[in-house]
Amino acid sequence: MSELKLERADVMAKLMTVRGDALIIAGLGSPVWDVASSDHKPENFYLWGGMGCAISMGLGCALAQPDRKVWVITGDGEALMGVGSFATVASQRPANLAVVVLDNEHYGETGMQRTSTSHGADLAVMAGGAGIPTTLAITDMAGVDGLTAALTSGPLPLVAVVKIAASKPNLVLPARDGVYLKNRFRQAVLGATDAMHAS
Amino acid sequence: MADPWTVEAHRLFKKHGIKTVGYVPDAGLTDLINACDADNDIKAVVMTTEEEGIGLSSGAWLGGEKAAILMQSSGVGNTVNAIASIVSSCQFPLFMIVTMRGQYGESNPWQIPMGQATAPVLRSVGVRVYEVDTEEDAVGAIENGLKMAFVSNAAVAVLIGQKLIGAKSFIADVAEEVTHV
């Protein structure tokens, strides 16, 4: 197990300084609370289910909104469950998609069981092996500074794996109503009228 | 010559403004996949598992676009939780074309159980299932399914039966010479 010293709240606060108008897909689990506590706004889609789908959802959104950045903020357990999506993203090379994995090496929501990343699985290497052109493995604040620079000036797509302490997230919970979250996101992106009609 | 229903499916994708087509291949989908791949107005996305299609389609809708997902019936099992928890909870539109295995004249016994389970599994998670066995029914179901999915925020699967696509899509069934051991 590598040394886990970064605090997730500190990482999120730093990332949000360069968010701009990026759209965010938050993967099931603590990343939902992380995104809600650091920059709660309609342009966040919070996944309360569908474990393993955050990255593919980010890809779908990025392909549909090529002029906006799309960030997927997710955890190591969630990313592992949909790890094939690294290859799918790599085959599309969306120049507006960034995936940030907050890797505390544990399943935080279910009782802090260890994930495979605590046994040596390296998500940054897996992403690189899948063909993601830019991968970052981050263990300290200088690395997070590098990530903010990469998020700002690219090139994308990238996958960043940020090792964080297995500490409790700020429990800031957004709405659980999926229809509301969907429509709210679409209204923010498409405008009130277009959001409620098929394109 | 491309299978006629696939030509119509591609035309209907264009008519209904489908911009992304995610697929895990099947022999019966070859012509449709090739048509989407060759179309500059459609982003054809090869996926590593069918579950990705649910994320892809829902993400496209969040970004204001329509997606369609193509898979073989054996892949339907990989989509179950994603459909139940994402599509159903959020009422995302979903349009899938599923080519059937394990059905009429199947020669691979390992395909039969999931082939039998495909429609009930999809129905159990709230998907409207249209099972078609003729060109005419396939085209009608695709046209109306697209409408229903994106105008009514419904989850729709069109199951293309083996009576239409043929049971012989497995490479061992069409090889001229095989050796048995």
XYZ file of C-alpha atoms in Angstrom:
380
model
C 0.000 0.000 0.000
C 1.337 3.403 -0.890
C 1.367 6.273 1.537
C -1.981 7.991 1.489
C -1.691 11.488 2.829
C -3.696 13.876 0.678
C -7.072 14.852 2.121
C -9.907 14.525 -0.373
C -11.409 17.890 0.604
C -8.094 19.647 -0.068
C -7.788 17.974 -3.461
C -11.343 18.894 -4.422
C -10.944 22.508 -3.281
C -7.854 22.841 -5.454
C -9.483 21.244 -8.502
C -12.510 23.487 -8.272
C -10.345 26.593 -8.558
C -9.881 25.702 -12.236
C -13.320 24.240 -12.938
C -14.594 27.087 -15.073
C -17.749 25.898 -16.833
C -16.780 22.226 -16.825
C -19.621 19.728 -16.505
C -19.125 17.116 -13.801
C -20.284 13.511 -13.548
C -19.765 12.325 -9.960
C -19.367 8.564 -9.524
C -21.353 6.619 -6.955
C -20.096 6.941 -3.403
C -17.942 9.494 -1.671
C -17.141 11.450 -4.864
C -20.808 12.499 -4.869
C -20.378 14.094 -1.464
C -16.991 15.483 -2.509
C -18.431 17.270 -5.527
C -21.520 18.431 -3.625
C -19.420 19.838 -0.794
C -16.846 21.545 -2.988
C -18.938 23.064 -5.796
C -22.632 22.170 -5.744
C -24.330 23.418 -8.902
C -26.771 22.264 -11.590
C -23.937 21.301 -13.932
C -23.136 18.387 -11.618
C -24.753 15.023 -12.276
C -24.630 12.901 -9.160
C -24.753 9.132 -9.598
C -26.602 7.528 -6.689
C -26.380 4.162 -8.430
C -25.045 2.510 -11.554
C -21.663 1.669 -10.104
C -19.125 1.342 -12.892
C -20.883 3.725 -15.269
C -19.411 7.119 -14.354
C -16.705 7.066 -17.011
C -18.971 5.853 -19.821
C -21.517 8.495 -18.833
C -18.790 11.128 -18.941
C -17.802 9.893 -22.391
C -21.366 10.118 -23.685
C -21.680 13.638 -22.342
C -18.285 14.693 -23.692
C -19.139 13.461 -27.188
C -22.443 15.352 -27.054
C -20.841 18.571 -25.755
C -17.517 18.800 -27.567
C -17.115 22.515 -26.804
C -17.312 22.071 -23.022
C -15.021 20.260 -20.702
C -16.480 17.254 -18.946
C -14.910 15.973 -15.745
C -15.633 12.595 -14.261
C -14.837 12.585 -10.547
C -15.000 9.071 -9.201
C -13.485 6.600 -6.755
C -11.162 3.643 -7.141
C -13.850 1.012 -6.525
C -16.213 2.628 -9.023
C -13.476 3.017 -11.640
C -12.373 -0.598 -11.202
C -15.911 -1.814 -11.828
C -16.051 -0.045 -15.195
C -12.360 -0.243 -16.000
C -12.949 -1.270 -19.614
C -14.228 2.252 -20.175
C -10.616 3.442 -20.222
C -10.251 1.576 -23.526
C -13.540 2.927 -24.822
C -12.506 6.499 -23.989
C -9.095 5.918 -25.558
C -10.665 4.706 -28.794
C -12.696 7.931 -29.031
C -10.016 10.347 -27.744
C -12.472 13.075 -26.716
C -10.409 16.264 -26.417
C -12.690 17.583 -23.654
C -12.859 14.691 -21.157
C -10.891 14.358 -17.927
C -11.275 11.486 -15.480
C -10.089 12.060 -11.916
C -10.035 8.994 -9.689
C -9.866 9.733 -5.977
C -8.090 6.571 -4.883
C -8.255 5.846 -1.159
C -7.740 2.126 -1.800
C -10.997 1.298 -0.021
C -14.720 0.881 -0.612
C -15.712 3.811 1.554
C -19.487 3.412 1.485
C -19.652 -0.223 2.471
C -17.396 -0.410 5.496
C -13.914 0.457 4.268
C -13.053 -2.886 2.740
C -9.814 -2.775 0.762
C -10.017 -2.447 -3.022
C -7.614 -4.044 -5.479
C -5.619 -0.810 -5.616
C -4.497 -1.541 -2.054
C -3.125 -4.847 -3.330
C -1.142 -3.343 -6.179
C -3.614 -2.626 -8.959
C -2.510 0.658 -10.513
C -5.356 2.489 -12.222
C -3.045 5.014 -13.881
C -1.024 2.214 -15.466
C -4.242 0.437 -16.451
C -5.515 3.616 -18.094
C -2.227 4.040 -19.945
C -2.330 0.430 -21.019
C -5.832 0.966 -22.347
C -4.504 3.711 -24.579
C -5.300 6.871 -22.614
C -2.657 9.267 -23.924
C -2.131 11.253 -20.712
C -2.144 9.621 -17.301
C -1.100 11.183 -14.023
C -0.328 9.353 -10.793
C -0.519 11.862 -7.968
C 0.469 11.461 -4.339
C 1.157 14.999 -3.111
C -0.045 18.587 -3.427
C 2.594 19.434 -6.017
C 1.058 16.697 -8.130
C -2.387 18.198 -7.619
C -1.001 21.524 -8.834
C 0.213 19.706 -11.921
C -3.245 18.251 -12.368
C -4.902 21.661 -12.215
C -2.502 22.831 -14.915
C -3.321 19.799 -17.039
C -7.064 20.318 -16.544
C -6.683 23.932 -17.595
C -4.445 23.598 -20.623
C -4.734 19.954 -21.599
C -4.178 17.945 -23.615
C -7.247 15.823 -22.986
C -8.391 13.142 -22.576
C -6.525 12.408 -19.413
C -6.895 10.088 -16.474
C -5.507 11.259 -13.145
C -5.307 8.918 -10.176
C -4.995 10.890 -6.968
C -4.003 8.870 -3.912
C -5.933 10.182 -0.926
C -6.261 9.307 2.744
C -9.031 6.874 3.668
C -10.700 9.544 5.760
C -14.374 10.418 5.985
C -15.708 12.716 3.267
C -17.678 15.834 4.081
C -21.191 14.446 4.203
C -22.896 16.991 1.991
C -25.711 15.146 0.275
C -27.393 16.417 -2.884
C -30.930 15.491 -3.911
C -31.519 11.802 -4.524
C -34.272 12.288 -7.120
C -32.761 11.133 -10.409
C -35.365 12.778 -12.639
C -34.736 16.092 -10.905
C -30.960 15.749 -11.211
C -31.255 14.879 -14.899
C -33.578 17.735 -15.783
C -31.645 20.221 -13.694
C -28.429 19.298 -15.493
C -30.068 19.498 -18.926
C -31.641 22.847 -18.110
C -28.250 24.222 -17.118
C -26.614 22.918 -20.286
C -29.355 23.292 -22.887
C -31.651 25.971 -21.521
C -35.051 25.584 -19.915
C -37.043 24.861 -23.070
C -34.683 22.573 -24.973
C -34.050 20.615 -21.787
C -37.620 19.375 -21.774
C -37.795 18.333 -25.419
C -35.965 15.787 -27.526
C -33.255 17.321 -29.672
C -25.786 -6.461 -50.137
C -26.573 -5.184 -46.663
C -29.475 -6.742 -44.808
C -32.484 -4.559 -45.738
C -33.564 -3.997 -42.105
C -30.116 -2.606 -41.285
C -30.348 -0.125 -44.152
C -33.679 1.048 -42.778
C -32.347 1.150 -39.215
C -29.498 3.420 -40.304
C -31.901 5.653 -42.222
C -34.160 5.888 -39.160
C -31.207 6.722 -36.911
C -30.516 9.693 -39.202
C -34.159 10.695 -39.393
C -34.494 10.682 -35.614
C -31.222 12.513 -34.997
C -29.204 9.714 -33.423
C -25.688 11.108 -33.019
C -23.953 8.370 -31.042
C -24.200 4.633 -31.605
C -22.533 2.415 -29.003
C -22.057 -1.221 -29.832
C -20.678 -4.554 -28.826
C -20.656 -6.435 -32.121
C -22.748 -9.343 -33.288
C -22.686 -10.988 -36.695
C -26.299 -9.932 -37.249
C -25.368 -6.302 -36.568
C -22.404 -6.152 -38.929
C -24.093 -4.195 -41.707
C -25.627 -1.672 -39.316
C -22.350 -1.182 -37.455
C -20.503 -0.688 -40.741
C -23.072 1.859 -41.897
C -22.728 3.818 -38.634
C -18.934 3.594 -38.711
C -18.894 5.007 -42.235
C -21.268 7.871 -41.358
C -19.482 11.098 -40.430
C -22.560 12.413 -38.648
C -22.646 9.460 -36.255
C -20.103 8.763 -33.551
C -19.766 4.980 -33.569
C -18.368 3.805 -30.244
C -17.061 0.275 -29.789
C -17.575 -0.671 -26.153
C -15.841 -3.245 -23.990
C -19.089 -4.323 -22.318
C -22.755 -3.633 -22.953
C -23.099 -1.926 -19.584
C -21.072 0.970 -20.951
C -23.870 1.578 -23.416
C -26.202 2.583 -20.622
C -23.735 5.155 -19.320
C -22.930 6.334 -22.826
C -26.561 6.771 -23.804
C -27.535 8.511 -20.580
C -24.486 10.773 -20.755
C -25.321 11.711 -24.333
C -28.825 12.676 -23.234
C -27.403 14.827 -20.424
C -25.432 16.611 -23.121
C -28.492 17.088 -25.336
C -27.991 14.302 -27.855
C -29.616 10.992 -28.700
C -27.764 7.689 -28.679
C -28.680 4.167 -29.751
C -27.078 1.011 -28.394
C -26.495 -2.228 -30.300
C -25.718 -5.591 -28.763
C -26.226 -9.330 -28.937
C -28.757 -10.927 -26.620
C -26.064 -12.513 -24.470
C -24.900 -9.012 -23.550
C -28.239 -7.972 -22.118
C -27.338 -9.502 -18.772
C -24.471 -7.045 -18.483
C -26.825 -4.087 -18.609
C -29.296 -4.992 -15.884
C -28.162 -2.945 -12.902
C -27.292 0.061 -15.030
C -30.752 0.060 -16.610
C -32.524 -0.445 -13.298
C -30.598 2.099 -11.314
C -29.753 4.775 -13.885
C -32.353 4.583 -16.653
C -35.325 3.720 -14.460
C -34.475 6.007 -11.558
C -33.807 9.000 -13.763
C -36.248 8.180 -16.581
C -33.538 8.443 -19.173
C -34.563 7.552 -22.708
C -32.948 4.323 -23.882
C -33.064 2.741 -27.316
C -31.441 -0.618 -27.922
C -31.347 -3.008 -30.838
C -30.604 -6.525 -29.656
C -29.874 -9.286 -32.136
C -30.985 -12.637 -30.796
C -29.012 -15.775 -30.178
C -30.161 -18.943 -28.472
C -33.493 -18.873 -30.191
C -34.764 -20.242 -33.496
C -32.344 -22.856 -34.813
C -29.483 -22.048 -32.454
C -26.511 -24.377 -32.801
C -24.525 -23.300 -29.760
C -26.153 -24.680 -26.596
C -24.387 -22.120 -24.400
C -26.421 -19.360 -26.068
C -29.809 -20.866 -25.381
C -30.329 -20.015 -21.676
C -29.591 -16.294 -22.078
C -31.531 -16.202 -25.321
C -34.564 -17.432 -23.432
C -33.956 -14.965 -20.604
C -33.380 -11.871 -22.731
C -36.944 -10.567 -23.041
C -38.088 -11.337 -19.468
C -34.907 -9.862 -18.004
C -35.380 -6.640 -19.944
C -39.055 -6.451 -18.997
C -38.189 -7.030 -15.350
C -36.200 -3.788 -15.279
C -38.884 -1.761 -17.018
C -37.813 -1.965 -20.648
C -40.513 -2.075 -23.334
C -39.616 -5.068 -25.480
C -40.561 -5.482 -29.128
C -39.744 -8.925 -30.492
C -39.687 -8.961 -34.285
C -39.180 -11.717 -36.825
C -39.820 -9.975 -40.163
C -38.312 -7.046 -42.055
C -41.536 -5.119 -41.865
C -41.979 -5.589 -38.140
C -38.325 -4.742 -37.490
C -38.546 -1.445 -39.345
C -41.835 -0.541 -37.686
C -40.534 -1.365 -34.220
C -37.341 0.631 -34.755
C -39.264 3.649 -36.032
C -41.822 3.596 -33.239
C -39.301 2.602 -30.613
C -37.119 5.592 -31.435
C -40.130 7.866 -31.158
C -41.241 6.363 -27.887
C -37.785 6.379 -26.322
C -36.959 10.000 -26.981
C -40.369 11.635 -26.863
C -41.719 9.661 -23.916
C -38.469 9.091 -22.002
C -39.036 5.354 -22.318
C -36.609 2.469 -22.328
C -37.149 0.428 -25.485
C -35.446 -2.693 -26.824
C -36.103 -4.107 -30.278
C -35.160 -7.787 -30.312
C -34.300 -8.941 -33.819
C -35.214 -12.613 -33.972
C -33.192 -15.385 -35.543
C -35.958 -16.035 -38.028
C -34.970 -12.690 -39.530
C -31.197 -12.614 -39.135
C -30.694 -16.369 -39.504
C -29.361 -18.795 -36.969
C -26.066 -19.215 -38.757
C -24.094 -16.272 -37.504
C -21.503 -18.214 -35.507
C -18.237 -18.620 -37.386
C -18.118 -22.391 -36.871
C -21.522 -22.678 -38.543
C -20.489 -21.000 -41.776
C -16.958 -22.374 -42.161
C -16.570 -24.666 -45.130
C -14.438 -27.143 -43.262
C -14.223 -27.794 -39.552
C -12.374 -30.470 -37.651
C -13.983 -32.155 -34.714
C -11.859 -33.568 -31.936
